[in-house]
Short mmCIF file of C-alpha atoms in Angstrom, two decimals:
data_model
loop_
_atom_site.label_atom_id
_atom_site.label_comp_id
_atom_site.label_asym_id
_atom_site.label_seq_id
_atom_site.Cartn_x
_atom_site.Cartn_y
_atom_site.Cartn_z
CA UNK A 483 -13.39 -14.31 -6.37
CA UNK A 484 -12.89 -11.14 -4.85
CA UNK A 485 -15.68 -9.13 -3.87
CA UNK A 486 -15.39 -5.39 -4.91
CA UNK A 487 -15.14 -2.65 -2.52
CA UNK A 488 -14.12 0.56 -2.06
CA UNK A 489 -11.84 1.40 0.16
CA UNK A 490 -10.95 5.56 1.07
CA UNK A 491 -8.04 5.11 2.84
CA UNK A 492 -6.65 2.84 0.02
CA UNK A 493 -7.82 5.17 -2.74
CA UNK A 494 -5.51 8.06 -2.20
CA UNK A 495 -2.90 8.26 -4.65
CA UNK A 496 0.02 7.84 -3.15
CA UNK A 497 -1.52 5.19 -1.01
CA UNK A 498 -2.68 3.24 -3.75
CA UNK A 499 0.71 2.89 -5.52
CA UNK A 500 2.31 2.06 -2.17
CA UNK A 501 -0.50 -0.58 -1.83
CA UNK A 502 0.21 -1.97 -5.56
CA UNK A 503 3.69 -2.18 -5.67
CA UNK A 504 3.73 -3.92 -2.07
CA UNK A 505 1.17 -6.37 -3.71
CA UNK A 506 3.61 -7.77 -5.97
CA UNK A 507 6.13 -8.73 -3.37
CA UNK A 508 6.61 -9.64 0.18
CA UNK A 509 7.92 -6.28 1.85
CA UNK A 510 10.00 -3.26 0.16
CA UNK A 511 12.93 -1.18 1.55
CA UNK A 512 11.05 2.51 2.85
CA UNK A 513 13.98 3.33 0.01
CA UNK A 514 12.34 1.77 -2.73
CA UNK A 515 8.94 3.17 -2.34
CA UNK A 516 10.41 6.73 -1.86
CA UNK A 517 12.15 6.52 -4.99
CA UNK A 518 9.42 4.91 -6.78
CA UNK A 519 6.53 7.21 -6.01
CA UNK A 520 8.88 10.77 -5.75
CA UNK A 521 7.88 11.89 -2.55
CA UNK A 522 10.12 13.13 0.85
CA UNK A 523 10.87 10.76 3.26
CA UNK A 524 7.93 12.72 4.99
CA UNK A 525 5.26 12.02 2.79
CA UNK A 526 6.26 8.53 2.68
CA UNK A 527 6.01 8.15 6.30
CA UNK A 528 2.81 10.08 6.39
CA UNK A 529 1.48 7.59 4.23
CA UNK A 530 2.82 4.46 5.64
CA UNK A 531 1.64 5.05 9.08
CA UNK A 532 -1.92 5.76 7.44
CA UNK A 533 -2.08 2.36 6.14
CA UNK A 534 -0.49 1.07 9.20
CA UNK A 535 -3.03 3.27 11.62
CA UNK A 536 -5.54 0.67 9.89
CA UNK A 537 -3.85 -2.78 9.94
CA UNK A 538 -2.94 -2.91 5.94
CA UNK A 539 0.62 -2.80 6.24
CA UNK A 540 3.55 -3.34 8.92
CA UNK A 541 6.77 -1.36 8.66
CA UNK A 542 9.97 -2.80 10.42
CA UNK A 543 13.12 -1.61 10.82
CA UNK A 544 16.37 -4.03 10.54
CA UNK A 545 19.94 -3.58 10.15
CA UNK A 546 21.66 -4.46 7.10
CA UNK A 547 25.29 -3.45 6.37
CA UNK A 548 25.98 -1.73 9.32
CA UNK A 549 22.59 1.14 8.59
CA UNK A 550 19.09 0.67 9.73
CA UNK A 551 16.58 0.02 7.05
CA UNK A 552 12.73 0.39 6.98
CA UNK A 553 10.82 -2.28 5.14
CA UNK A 554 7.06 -2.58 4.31
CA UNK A 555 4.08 -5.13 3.69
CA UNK A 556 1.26 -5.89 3.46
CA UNK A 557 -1.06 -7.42 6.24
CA UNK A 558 -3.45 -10.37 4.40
CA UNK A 559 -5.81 -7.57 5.80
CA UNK A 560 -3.77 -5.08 3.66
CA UNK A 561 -4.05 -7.49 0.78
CA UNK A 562 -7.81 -8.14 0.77
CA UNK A 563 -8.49 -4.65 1.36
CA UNK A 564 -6.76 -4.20 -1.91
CA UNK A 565 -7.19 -6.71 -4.13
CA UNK A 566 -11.44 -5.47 -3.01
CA UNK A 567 -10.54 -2.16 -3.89
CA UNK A 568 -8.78 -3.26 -7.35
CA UNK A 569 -12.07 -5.01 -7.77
CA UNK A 570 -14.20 -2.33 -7.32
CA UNK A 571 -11.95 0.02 -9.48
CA UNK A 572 -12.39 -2.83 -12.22
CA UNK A 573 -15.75 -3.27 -11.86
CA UNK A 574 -16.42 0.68 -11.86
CA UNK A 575 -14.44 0.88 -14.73
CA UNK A 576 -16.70 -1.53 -16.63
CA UNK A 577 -19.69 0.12 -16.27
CA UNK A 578 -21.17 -3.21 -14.46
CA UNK A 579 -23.88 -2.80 -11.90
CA UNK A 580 -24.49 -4.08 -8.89
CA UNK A 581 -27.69 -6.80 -7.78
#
């Protein structure tokens, strides 16, 4: 089991659907998430390089089809950090105390 905790840096909006929709996968085009969450390519990158500043996620680049694409993931650091944070949110939500 997964033990809750709250994470800050994961918490922020934006962050936190970046975090969940890189949970459900192995790594998604920098395209993808843009479209997804309706932000500027700046915002996105803002937000990626927080997560990244703190080991939770690695962006690449790669070519594919003669352009250079950015791709994301999560770390298993990333991916405990959430799933604890999902936890807490969950357990928060619940009304259930801590011993």
């Amino acid at each position: 089991m997964t033990e809750p905790r709250f994470d800050e840096i994961i918490h922020a909006p934006n962050r936190l659907r970046i975090c969940s929709m890189l949970s459900a996968t192995d790594e998604v085009e920098f395209a993808a998430l843009r479209e997804s969450l309706g932000v500027s390519d700046s915002v996105l990158s803002k937000q990626l390089k927080a997560l990244e500043d703190v080991g939770y996620v690695t962006v690449k680049k790669s070519p594919l089809e003669g352009r250079t694409r950015t791709w994301a993931a999560l770390t298993p650091g990333g991916r405990a950090a959430f799933d604890g944070h999902v936890a807490e949110l969950r357990r928060l939500a619940a009304g259930i105390a801590i011993d």
